[in-house]
PDB file of N, CA and C in Angstrom:
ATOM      1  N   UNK A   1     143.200-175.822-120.167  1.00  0.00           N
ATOM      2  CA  UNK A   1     143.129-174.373-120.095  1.00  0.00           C
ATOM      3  C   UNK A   1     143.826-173.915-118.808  1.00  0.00           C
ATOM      4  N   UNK A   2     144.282-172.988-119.074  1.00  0.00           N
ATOM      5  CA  UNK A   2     145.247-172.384-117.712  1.00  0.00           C
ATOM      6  C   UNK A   2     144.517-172.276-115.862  1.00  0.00           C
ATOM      7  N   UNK A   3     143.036-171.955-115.918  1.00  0.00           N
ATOM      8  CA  UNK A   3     142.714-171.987-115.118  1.00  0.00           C
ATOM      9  C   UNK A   3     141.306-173.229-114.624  1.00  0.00           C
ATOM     10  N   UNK A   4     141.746-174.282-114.915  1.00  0.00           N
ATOM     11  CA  UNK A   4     141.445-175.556-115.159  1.00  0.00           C
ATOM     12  C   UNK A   4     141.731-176.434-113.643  1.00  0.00           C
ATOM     13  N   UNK A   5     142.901-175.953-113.166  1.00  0.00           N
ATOM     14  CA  UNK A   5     142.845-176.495-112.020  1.00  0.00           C
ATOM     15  C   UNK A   5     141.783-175.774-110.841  1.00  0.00           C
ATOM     16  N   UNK A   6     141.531-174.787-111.039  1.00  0.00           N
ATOM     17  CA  UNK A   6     140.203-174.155-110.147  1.00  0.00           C
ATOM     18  C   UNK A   6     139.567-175.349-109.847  1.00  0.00           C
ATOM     19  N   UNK A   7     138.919-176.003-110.581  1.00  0.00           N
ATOM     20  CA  UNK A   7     137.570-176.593-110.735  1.00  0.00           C
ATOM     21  C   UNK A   7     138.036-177.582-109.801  1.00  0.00           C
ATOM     22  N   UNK A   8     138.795-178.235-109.184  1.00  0.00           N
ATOM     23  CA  UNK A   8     139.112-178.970-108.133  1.00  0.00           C
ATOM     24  C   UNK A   8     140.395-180.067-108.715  1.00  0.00           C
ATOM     25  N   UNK A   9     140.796-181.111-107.869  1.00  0.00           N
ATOM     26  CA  UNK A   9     141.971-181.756-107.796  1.00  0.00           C
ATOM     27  C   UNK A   9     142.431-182.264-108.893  1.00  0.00           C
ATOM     28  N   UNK A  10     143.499-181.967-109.430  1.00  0.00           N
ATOM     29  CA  UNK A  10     144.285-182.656-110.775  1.00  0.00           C
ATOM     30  C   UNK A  10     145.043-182.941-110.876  1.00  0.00           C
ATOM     31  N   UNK A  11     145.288-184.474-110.706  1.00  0.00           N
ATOM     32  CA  UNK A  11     146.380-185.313-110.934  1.00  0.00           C
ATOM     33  C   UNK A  11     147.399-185.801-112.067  1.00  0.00           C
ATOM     34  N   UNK A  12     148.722-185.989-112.235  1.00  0.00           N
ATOM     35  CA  UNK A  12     149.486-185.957-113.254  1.00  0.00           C
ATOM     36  C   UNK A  12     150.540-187.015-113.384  1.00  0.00           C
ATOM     37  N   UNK A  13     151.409-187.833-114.211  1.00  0.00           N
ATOM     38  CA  UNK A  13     152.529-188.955-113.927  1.00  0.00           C
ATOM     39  C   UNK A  13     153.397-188.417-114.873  1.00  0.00           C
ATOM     40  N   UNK A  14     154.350-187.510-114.496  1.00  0.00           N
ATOM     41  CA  UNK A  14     155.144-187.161-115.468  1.00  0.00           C
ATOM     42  C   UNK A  14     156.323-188.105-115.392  1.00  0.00           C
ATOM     43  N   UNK A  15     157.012-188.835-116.796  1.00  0.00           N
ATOM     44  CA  UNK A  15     158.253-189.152-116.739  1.00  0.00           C
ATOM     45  C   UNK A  15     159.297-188.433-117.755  1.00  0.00           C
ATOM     46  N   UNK A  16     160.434-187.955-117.093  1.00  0.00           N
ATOM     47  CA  UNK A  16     161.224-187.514-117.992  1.00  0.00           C
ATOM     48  C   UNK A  16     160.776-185.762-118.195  1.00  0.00           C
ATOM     49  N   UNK A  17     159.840-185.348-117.359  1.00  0.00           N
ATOM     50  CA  UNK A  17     159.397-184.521-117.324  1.00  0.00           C
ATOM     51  C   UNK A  17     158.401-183.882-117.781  1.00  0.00           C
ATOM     52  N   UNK A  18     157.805-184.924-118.973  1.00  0.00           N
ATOM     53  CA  UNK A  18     156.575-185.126-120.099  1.00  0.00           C
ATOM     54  C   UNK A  18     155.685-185.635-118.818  1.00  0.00           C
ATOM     55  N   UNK A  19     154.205-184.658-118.913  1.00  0.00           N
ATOM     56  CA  UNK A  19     153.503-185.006-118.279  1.00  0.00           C
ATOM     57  C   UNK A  19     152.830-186.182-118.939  1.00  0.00           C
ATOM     58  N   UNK A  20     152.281-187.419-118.582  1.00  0.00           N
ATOM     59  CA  UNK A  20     152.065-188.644-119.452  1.00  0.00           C
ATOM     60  C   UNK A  20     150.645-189.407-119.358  1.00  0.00           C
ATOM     61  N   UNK A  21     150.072-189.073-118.522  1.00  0.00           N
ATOM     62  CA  UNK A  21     148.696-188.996-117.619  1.00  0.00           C
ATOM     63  C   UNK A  21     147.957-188.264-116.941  1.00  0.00           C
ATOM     64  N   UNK A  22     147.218-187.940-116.858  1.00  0.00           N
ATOM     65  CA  UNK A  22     146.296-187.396-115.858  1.00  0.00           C
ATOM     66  C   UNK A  22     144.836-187.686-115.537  1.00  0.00           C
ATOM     67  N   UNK A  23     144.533-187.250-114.919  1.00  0.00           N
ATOM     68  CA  UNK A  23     142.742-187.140-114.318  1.00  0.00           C
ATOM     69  C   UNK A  23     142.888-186.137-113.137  1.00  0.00           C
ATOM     70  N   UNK A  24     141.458-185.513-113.603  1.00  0.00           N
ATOM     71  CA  UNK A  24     140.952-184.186-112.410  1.00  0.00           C
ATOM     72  C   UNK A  24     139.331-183.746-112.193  1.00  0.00           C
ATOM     73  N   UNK A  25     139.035-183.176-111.872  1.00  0.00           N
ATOM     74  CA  UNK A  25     137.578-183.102-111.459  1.00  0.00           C
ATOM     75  C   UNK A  25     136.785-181.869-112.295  1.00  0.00           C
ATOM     76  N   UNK A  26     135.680-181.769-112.599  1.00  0.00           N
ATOM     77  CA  UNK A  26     135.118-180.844-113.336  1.00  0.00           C
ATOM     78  C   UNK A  26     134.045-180.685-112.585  1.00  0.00           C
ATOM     79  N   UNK A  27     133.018-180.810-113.150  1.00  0.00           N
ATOM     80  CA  UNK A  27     131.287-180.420-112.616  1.00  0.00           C
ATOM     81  C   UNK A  27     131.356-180.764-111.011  1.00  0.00           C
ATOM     82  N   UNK A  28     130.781-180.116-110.061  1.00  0.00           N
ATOM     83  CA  UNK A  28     130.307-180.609-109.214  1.00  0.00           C
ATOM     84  C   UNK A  28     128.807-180.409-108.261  1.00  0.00           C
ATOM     85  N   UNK A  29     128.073-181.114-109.338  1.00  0.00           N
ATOM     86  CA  UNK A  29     126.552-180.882-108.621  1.00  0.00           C
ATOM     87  C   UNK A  29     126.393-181.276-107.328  1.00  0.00           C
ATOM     88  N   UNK A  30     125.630-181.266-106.660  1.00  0.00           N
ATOM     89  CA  UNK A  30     125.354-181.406-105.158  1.00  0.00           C
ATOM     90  C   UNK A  30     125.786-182.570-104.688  1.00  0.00           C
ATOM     91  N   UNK A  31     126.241-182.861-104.004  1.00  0.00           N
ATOM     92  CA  UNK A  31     126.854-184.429-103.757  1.00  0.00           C
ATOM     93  C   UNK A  31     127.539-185.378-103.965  1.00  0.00           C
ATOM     94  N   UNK A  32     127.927-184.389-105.528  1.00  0.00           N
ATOM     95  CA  UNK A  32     128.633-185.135-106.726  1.00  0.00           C
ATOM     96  C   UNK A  32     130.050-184.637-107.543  1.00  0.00           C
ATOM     97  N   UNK A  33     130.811-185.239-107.536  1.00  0.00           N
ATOM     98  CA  UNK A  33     131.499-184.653-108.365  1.00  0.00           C
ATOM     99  C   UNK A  33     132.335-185.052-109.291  1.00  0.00           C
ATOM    100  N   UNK A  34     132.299-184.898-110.680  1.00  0.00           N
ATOM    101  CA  UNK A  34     132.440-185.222-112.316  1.00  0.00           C
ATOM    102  C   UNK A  34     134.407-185.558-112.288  1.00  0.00           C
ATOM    103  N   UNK A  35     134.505-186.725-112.433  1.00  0.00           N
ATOM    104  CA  UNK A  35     136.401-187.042-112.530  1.00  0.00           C
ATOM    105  C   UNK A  35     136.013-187.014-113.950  1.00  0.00           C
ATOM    106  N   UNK A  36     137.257-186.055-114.245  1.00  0.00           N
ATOM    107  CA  UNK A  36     137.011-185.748-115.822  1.00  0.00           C
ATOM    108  C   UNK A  36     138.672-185.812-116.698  1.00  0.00           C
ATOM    109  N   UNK A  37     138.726-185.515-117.878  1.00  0.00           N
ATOM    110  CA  UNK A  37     140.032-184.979-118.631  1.00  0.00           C
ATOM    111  C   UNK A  37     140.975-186.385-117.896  1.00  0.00           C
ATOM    112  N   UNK A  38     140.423-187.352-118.084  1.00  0.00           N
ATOM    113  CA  UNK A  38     141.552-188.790-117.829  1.00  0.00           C
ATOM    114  C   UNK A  38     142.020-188.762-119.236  1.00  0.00           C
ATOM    115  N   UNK A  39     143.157-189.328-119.396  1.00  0.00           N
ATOM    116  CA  UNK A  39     143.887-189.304-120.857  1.00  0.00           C
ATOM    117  C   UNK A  39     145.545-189.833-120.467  1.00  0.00           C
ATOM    118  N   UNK A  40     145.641-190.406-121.355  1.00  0.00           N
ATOM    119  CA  UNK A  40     147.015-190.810-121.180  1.00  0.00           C
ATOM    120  C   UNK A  40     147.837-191.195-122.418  1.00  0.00           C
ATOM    121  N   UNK A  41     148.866-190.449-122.750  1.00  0.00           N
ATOM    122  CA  UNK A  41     149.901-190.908-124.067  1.00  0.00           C
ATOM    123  C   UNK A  41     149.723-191.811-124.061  1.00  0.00           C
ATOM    124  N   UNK A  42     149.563-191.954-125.252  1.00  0.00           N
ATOM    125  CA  UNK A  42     149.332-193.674-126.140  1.00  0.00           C
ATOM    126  C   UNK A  42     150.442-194.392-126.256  1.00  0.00           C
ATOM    127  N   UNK A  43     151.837-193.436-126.247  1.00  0.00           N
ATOM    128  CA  UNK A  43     152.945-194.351-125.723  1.00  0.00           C
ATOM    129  C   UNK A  43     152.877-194.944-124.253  1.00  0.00           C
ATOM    130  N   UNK A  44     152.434-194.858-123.610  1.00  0.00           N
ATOM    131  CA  UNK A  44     152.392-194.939-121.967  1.00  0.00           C
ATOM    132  C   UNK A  44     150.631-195.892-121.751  1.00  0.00           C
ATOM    133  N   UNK A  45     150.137-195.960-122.952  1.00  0.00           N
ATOM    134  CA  UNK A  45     148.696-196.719-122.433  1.00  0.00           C
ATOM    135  C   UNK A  45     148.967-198.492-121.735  1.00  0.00           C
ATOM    136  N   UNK A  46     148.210-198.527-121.455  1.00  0.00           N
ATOM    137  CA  UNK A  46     148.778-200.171-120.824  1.00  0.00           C
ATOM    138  C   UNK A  46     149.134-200.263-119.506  1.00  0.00           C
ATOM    139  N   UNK A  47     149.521-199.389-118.873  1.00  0.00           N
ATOM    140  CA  UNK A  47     150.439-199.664-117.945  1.00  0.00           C
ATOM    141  C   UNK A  47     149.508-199.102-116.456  1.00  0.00           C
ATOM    142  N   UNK A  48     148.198-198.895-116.973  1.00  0.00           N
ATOM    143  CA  UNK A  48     147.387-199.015-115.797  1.00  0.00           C
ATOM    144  C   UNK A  48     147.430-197.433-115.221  1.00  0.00           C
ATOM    145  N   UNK A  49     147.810-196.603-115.879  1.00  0.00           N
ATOM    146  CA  UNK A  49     148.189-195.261-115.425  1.00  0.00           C
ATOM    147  C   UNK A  49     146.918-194.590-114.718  1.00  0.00           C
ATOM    148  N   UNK A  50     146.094-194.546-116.225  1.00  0.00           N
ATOM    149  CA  UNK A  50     144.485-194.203-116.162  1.00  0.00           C
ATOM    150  C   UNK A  50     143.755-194.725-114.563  1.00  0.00           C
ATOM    151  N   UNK A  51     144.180-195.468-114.781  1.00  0.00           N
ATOM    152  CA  UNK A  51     143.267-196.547-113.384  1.00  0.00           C
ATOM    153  C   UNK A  51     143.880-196.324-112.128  1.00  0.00           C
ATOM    154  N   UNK A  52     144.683-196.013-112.052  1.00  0.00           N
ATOM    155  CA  UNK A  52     145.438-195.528-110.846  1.00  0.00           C
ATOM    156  C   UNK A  52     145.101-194.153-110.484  1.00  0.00           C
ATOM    157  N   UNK A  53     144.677-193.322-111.850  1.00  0.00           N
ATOM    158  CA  UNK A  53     144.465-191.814-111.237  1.00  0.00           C
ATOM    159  C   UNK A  53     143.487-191.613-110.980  1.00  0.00           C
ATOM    160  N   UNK A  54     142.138-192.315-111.692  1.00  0.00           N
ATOM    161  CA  UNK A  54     140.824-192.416-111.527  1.00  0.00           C
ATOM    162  C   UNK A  54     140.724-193.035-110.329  1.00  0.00           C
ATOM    163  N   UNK A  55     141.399-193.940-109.287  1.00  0.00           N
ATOM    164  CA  UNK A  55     140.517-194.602-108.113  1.00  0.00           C
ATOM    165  C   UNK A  55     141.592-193.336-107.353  1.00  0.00           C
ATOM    166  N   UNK A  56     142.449-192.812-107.429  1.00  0.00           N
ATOM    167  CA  UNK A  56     142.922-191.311-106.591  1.00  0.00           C
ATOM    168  C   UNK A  56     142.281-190.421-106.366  1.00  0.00           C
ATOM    169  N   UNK A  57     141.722-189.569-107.351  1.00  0.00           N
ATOM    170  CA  UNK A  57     140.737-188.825-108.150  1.00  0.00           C
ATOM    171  C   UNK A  57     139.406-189.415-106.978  1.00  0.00           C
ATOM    172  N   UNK A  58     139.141-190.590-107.853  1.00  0.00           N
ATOM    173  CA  UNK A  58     137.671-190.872-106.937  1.00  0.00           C
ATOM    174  C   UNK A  58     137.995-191.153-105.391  1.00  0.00           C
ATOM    175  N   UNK A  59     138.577-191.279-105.199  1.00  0.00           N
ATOM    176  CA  UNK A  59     139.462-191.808-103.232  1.00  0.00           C
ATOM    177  C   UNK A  59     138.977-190.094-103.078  1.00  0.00           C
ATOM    178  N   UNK A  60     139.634-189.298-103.441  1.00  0.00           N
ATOM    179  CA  UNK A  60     139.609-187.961-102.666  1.00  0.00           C
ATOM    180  C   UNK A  60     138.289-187.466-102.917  1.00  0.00           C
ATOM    181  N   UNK A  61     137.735-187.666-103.672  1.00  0.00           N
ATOM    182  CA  UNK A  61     136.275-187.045-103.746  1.00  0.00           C
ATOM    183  C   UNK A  61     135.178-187.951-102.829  1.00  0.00           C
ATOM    184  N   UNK A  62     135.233-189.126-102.711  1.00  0.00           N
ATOM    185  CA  UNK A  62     134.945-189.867-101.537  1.00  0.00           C
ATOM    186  C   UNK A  62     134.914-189.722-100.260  1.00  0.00           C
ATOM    187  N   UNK A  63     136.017-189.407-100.083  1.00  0.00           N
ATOM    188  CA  UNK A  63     136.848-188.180 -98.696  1.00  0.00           C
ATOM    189  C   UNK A  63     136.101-187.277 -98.465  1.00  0.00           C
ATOM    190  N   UNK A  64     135.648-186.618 -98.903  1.00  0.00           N
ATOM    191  CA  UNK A  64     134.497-185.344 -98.883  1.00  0.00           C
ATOM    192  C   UNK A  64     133.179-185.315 -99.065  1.00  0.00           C
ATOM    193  N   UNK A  65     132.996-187.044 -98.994  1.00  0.00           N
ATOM    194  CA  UNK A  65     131.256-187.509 -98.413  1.00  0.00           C
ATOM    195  C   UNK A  65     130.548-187.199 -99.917  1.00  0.00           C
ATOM    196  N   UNK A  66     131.282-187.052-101.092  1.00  0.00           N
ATOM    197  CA  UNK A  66     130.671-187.057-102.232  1.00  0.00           C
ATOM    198  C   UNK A  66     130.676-188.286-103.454  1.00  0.00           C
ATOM    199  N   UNK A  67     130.100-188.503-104.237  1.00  0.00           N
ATOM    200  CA  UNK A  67     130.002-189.514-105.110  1.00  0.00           C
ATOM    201  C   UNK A  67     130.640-189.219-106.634  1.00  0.00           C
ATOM    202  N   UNK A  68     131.653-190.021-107.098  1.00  0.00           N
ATOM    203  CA  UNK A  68     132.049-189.330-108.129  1.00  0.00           C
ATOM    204  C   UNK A  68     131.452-190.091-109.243  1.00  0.00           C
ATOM    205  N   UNK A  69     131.125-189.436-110.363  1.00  0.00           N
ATOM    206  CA  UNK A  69     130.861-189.689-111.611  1.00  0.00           C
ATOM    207  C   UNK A  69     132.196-189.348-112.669  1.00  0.00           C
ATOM    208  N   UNK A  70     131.649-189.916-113.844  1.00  0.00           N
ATOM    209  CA  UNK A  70     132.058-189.512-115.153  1.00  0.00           C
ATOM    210  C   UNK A  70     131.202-189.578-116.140  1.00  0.00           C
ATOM    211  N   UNK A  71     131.549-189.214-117.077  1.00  0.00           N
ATOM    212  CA  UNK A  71     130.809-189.535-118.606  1.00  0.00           C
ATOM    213  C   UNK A  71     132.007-190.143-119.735  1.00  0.00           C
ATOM    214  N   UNK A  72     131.141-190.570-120.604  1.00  0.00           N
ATOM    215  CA  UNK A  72     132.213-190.709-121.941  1.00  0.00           C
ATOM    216  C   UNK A  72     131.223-191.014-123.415  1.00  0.00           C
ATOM    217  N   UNK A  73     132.143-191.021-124.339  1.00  0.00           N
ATOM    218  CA  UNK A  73     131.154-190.763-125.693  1.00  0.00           C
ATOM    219  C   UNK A  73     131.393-192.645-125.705  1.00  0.00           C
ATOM    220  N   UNK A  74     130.386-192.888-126.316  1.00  0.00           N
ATOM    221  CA  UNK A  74     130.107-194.332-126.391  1.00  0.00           C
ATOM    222  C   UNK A  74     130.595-195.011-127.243  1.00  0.00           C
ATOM    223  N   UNK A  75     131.221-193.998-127.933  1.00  0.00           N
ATOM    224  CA  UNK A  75     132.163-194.559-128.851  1.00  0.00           C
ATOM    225  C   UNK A  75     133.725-194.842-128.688  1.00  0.00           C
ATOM    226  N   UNK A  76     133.664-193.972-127.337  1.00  0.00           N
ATOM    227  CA  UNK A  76     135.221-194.567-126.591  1.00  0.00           C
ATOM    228  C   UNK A  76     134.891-195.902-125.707  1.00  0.00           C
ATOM    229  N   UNK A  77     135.173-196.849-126.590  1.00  0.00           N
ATOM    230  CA  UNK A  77     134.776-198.002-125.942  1.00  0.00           C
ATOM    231  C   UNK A  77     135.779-198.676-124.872  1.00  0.00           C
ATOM    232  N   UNK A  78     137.191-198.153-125.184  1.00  0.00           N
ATOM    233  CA  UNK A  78     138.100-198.324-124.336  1.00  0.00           C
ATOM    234  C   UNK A  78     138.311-197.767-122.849  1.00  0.00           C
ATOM    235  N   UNK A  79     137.261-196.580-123.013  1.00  0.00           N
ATOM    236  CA  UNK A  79     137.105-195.731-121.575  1.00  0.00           C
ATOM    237  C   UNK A  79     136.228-196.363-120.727  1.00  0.00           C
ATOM    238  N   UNK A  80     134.898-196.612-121.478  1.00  0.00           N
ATOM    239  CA  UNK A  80     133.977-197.151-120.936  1.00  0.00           C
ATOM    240  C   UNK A  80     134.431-198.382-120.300  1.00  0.00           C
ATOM    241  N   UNK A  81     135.108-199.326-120.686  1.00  0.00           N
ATOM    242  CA  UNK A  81     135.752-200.878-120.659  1.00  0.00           C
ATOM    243  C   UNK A  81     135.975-200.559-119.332  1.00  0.00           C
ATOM    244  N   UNK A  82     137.174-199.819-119.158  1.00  0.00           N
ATOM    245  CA  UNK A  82     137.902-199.226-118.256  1.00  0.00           C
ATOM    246  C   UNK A  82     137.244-198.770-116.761  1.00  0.00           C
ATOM    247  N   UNK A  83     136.443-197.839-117.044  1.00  0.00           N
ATOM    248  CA  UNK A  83     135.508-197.230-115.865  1.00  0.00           C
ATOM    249  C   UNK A  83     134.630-198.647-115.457  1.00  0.00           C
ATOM    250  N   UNK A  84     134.382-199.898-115.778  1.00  0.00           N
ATOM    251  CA  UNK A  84     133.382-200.690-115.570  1.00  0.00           C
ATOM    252  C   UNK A  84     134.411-201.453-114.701  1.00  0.00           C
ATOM    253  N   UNK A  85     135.779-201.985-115.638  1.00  0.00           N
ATOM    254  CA  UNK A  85     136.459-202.389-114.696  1.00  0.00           C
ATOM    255  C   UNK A  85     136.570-202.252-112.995  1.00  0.00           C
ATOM    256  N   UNK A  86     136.976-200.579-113.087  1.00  0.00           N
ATOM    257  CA  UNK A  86     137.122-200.528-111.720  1.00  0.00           C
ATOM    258  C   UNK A  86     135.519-199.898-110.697  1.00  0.00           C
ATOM    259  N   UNK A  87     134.962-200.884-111.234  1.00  0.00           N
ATOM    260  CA  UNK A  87     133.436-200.524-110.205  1.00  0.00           C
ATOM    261  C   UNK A  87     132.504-199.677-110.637  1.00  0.00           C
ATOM    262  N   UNK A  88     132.893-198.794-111.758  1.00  0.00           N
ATOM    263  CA  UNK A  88     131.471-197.736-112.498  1.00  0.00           C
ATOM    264  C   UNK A  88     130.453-198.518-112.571  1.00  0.00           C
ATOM    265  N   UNK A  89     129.260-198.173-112.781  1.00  0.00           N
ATOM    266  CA  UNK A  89     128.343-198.903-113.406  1.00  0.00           C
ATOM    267  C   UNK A  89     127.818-197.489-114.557  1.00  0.00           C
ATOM    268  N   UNK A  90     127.020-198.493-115.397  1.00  0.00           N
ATOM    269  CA  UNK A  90     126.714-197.606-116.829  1.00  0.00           C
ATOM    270  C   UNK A  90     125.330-197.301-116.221  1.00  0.00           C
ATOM    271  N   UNK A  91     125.005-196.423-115.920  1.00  0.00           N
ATOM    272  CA  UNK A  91     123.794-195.711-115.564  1.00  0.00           C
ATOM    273  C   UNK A  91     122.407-194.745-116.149  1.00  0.00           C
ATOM    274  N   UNK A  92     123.162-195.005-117.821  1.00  0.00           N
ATOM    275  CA  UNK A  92     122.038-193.989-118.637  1.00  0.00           C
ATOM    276  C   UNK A  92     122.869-193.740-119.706  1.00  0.00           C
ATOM    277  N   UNK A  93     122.125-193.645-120.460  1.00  0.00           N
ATOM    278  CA  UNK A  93     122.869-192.918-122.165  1.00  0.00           C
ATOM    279  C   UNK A  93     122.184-191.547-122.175  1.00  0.00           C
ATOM    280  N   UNK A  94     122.932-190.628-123.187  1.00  0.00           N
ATOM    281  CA  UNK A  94     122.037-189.798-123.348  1.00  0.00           C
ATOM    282  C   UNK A  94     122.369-189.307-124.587  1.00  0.00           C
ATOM    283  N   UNK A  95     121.735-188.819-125.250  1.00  0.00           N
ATOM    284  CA  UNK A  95     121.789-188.231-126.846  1.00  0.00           C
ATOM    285  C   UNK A  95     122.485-186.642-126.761  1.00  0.00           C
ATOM    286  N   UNK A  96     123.741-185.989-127.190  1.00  0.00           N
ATOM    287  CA  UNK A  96     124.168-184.846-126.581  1.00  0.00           C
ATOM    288  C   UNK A  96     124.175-184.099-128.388  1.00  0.00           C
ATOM    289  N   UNK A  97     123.447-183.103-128.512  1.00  0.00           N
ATOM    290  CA  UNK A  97     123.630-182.340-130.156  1.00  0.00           C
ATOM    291  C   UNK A  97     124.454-181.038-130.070  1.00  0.00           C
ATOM    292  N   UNK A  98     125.270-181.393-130.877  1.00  0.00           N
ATOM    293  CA  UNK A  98     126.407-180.243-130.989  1.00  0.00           C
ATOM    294  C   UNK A  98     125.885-179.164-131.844  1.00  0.00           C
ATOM    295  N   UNK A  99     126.392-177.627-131.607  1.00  0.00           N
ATOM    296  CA  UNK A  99     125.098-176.581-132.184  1.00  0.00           C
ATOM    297  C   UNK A  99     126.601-175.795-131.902  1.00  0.00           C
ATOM    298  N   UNK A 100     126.905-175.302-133.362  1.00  0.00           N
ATOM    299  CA  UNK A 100     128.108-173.507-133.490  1.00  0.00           C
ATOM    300  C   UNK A 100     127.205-173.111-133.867  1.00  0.00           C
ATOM    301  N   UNK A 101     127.443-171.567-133.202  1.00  0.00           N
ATOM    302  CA  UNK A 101     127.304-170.389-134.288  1.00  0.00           C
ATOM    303  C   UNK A 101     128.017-170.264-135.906  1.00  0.00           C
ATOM    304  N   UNK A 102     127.243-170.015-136.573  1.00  0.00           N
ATOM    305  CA  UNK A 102     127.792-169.548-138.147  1.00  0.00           C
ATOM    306  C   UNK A 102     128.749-168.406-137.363  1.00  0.00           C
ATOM    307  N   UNK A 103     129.978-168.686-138.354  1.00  0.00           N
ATOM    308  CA  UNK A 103     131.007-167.656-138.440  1.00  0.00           C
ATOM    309  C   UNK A 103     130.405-166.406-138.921  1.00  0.00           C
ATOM    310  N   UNK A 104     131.438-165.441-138.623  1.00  0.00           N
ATOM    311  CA  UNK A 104     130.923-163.918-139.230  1.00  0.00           C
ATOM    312  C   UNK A 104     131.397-163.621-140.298  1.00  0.00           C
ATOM    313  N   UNK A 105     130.513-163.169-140.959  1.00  0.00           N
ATOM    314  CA  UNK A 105     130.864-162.800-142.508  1.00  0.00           C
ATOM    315  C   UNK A 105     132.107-162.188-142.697  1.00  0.00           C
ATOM    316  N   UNK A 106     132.596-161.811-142.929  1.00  0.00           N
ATOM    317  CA  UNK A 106     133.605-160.406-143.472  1.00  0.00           C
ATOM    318  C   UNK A 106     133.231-159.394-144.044  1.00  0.00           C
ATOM    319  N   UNK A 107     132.554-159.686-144.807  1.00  0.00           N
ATOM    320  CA  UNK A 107     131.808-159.081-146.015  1.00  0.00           C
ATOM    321  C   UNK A 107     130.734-157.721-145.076  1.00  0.00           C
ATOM    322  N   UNK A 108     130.164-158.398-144.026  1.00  0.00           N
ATOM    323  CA  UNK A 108     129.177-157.452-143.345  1.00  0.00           C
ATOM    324  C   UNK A 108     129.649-157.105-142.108  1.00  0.00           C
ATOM    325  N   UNK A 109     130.743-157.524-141.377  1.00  0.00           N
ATOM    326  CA  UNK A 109     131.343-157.140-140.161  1.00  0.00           C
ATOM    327  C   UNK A 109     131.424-155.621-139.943  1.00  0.00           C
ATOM    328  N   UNK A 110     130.890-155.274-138.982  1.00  0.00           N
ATOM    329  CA  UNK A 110     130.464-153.520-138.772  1.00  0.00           C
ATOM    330  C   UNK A 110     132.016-153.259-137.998  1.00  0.00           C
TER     331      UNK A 110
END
């Protein structure tokens, strides 16, 4: 989202001018703060991109006497792999329930 970099530091590896990686920071509760939106073209996976932006990412939030976290769905088993690699530890599961609003009718729209 356009104003996405607010939320604090966001890192990028563009080649060719295609941005191809990133990681940046989201939540930051007291002491803490959430390295989030890691992702990297699946043409470009492998090459350690992810892992390089995440210990950047976490280096600078470190810097500022804070502790960084993440999350991930447990079904990205490749993320999780990843974050353990470089020193995460798995600290809790949690059950998260997704809830929309029903769309608006047409039919009764005032």
């Amino acid at each position: 989202m356009p104003r996405t970099i607010e939320l604090g530091t966001y890192l990028g590896v563009r080649r060719d001018g295609a941005l191809i990686a990133m990681a940046g920071e989201r939540m930051h509760p007291p002491g803490w703060t959430e390295i989030s939106a890691v992702c990297t073209d699946p043409a470009f996976r492998g090459q350690g991109l992810a892992t390089d932006l995440v210990r950047a990412v976490g280096h600078g939030i470190r810097a500022r006497g804070e502790e960084p976290f993440l999350h991930a769905s447990a079904a990205n088993v490749r993320a999780i792999d990843l974050y353990l690699s470089i020193g995460f530890e798995l600290r809790r599961t949690s059950h998260l329930t997704l809830v929309r609003t029903p769309a608006l009718n047409a039919e009764h729209a005032d």
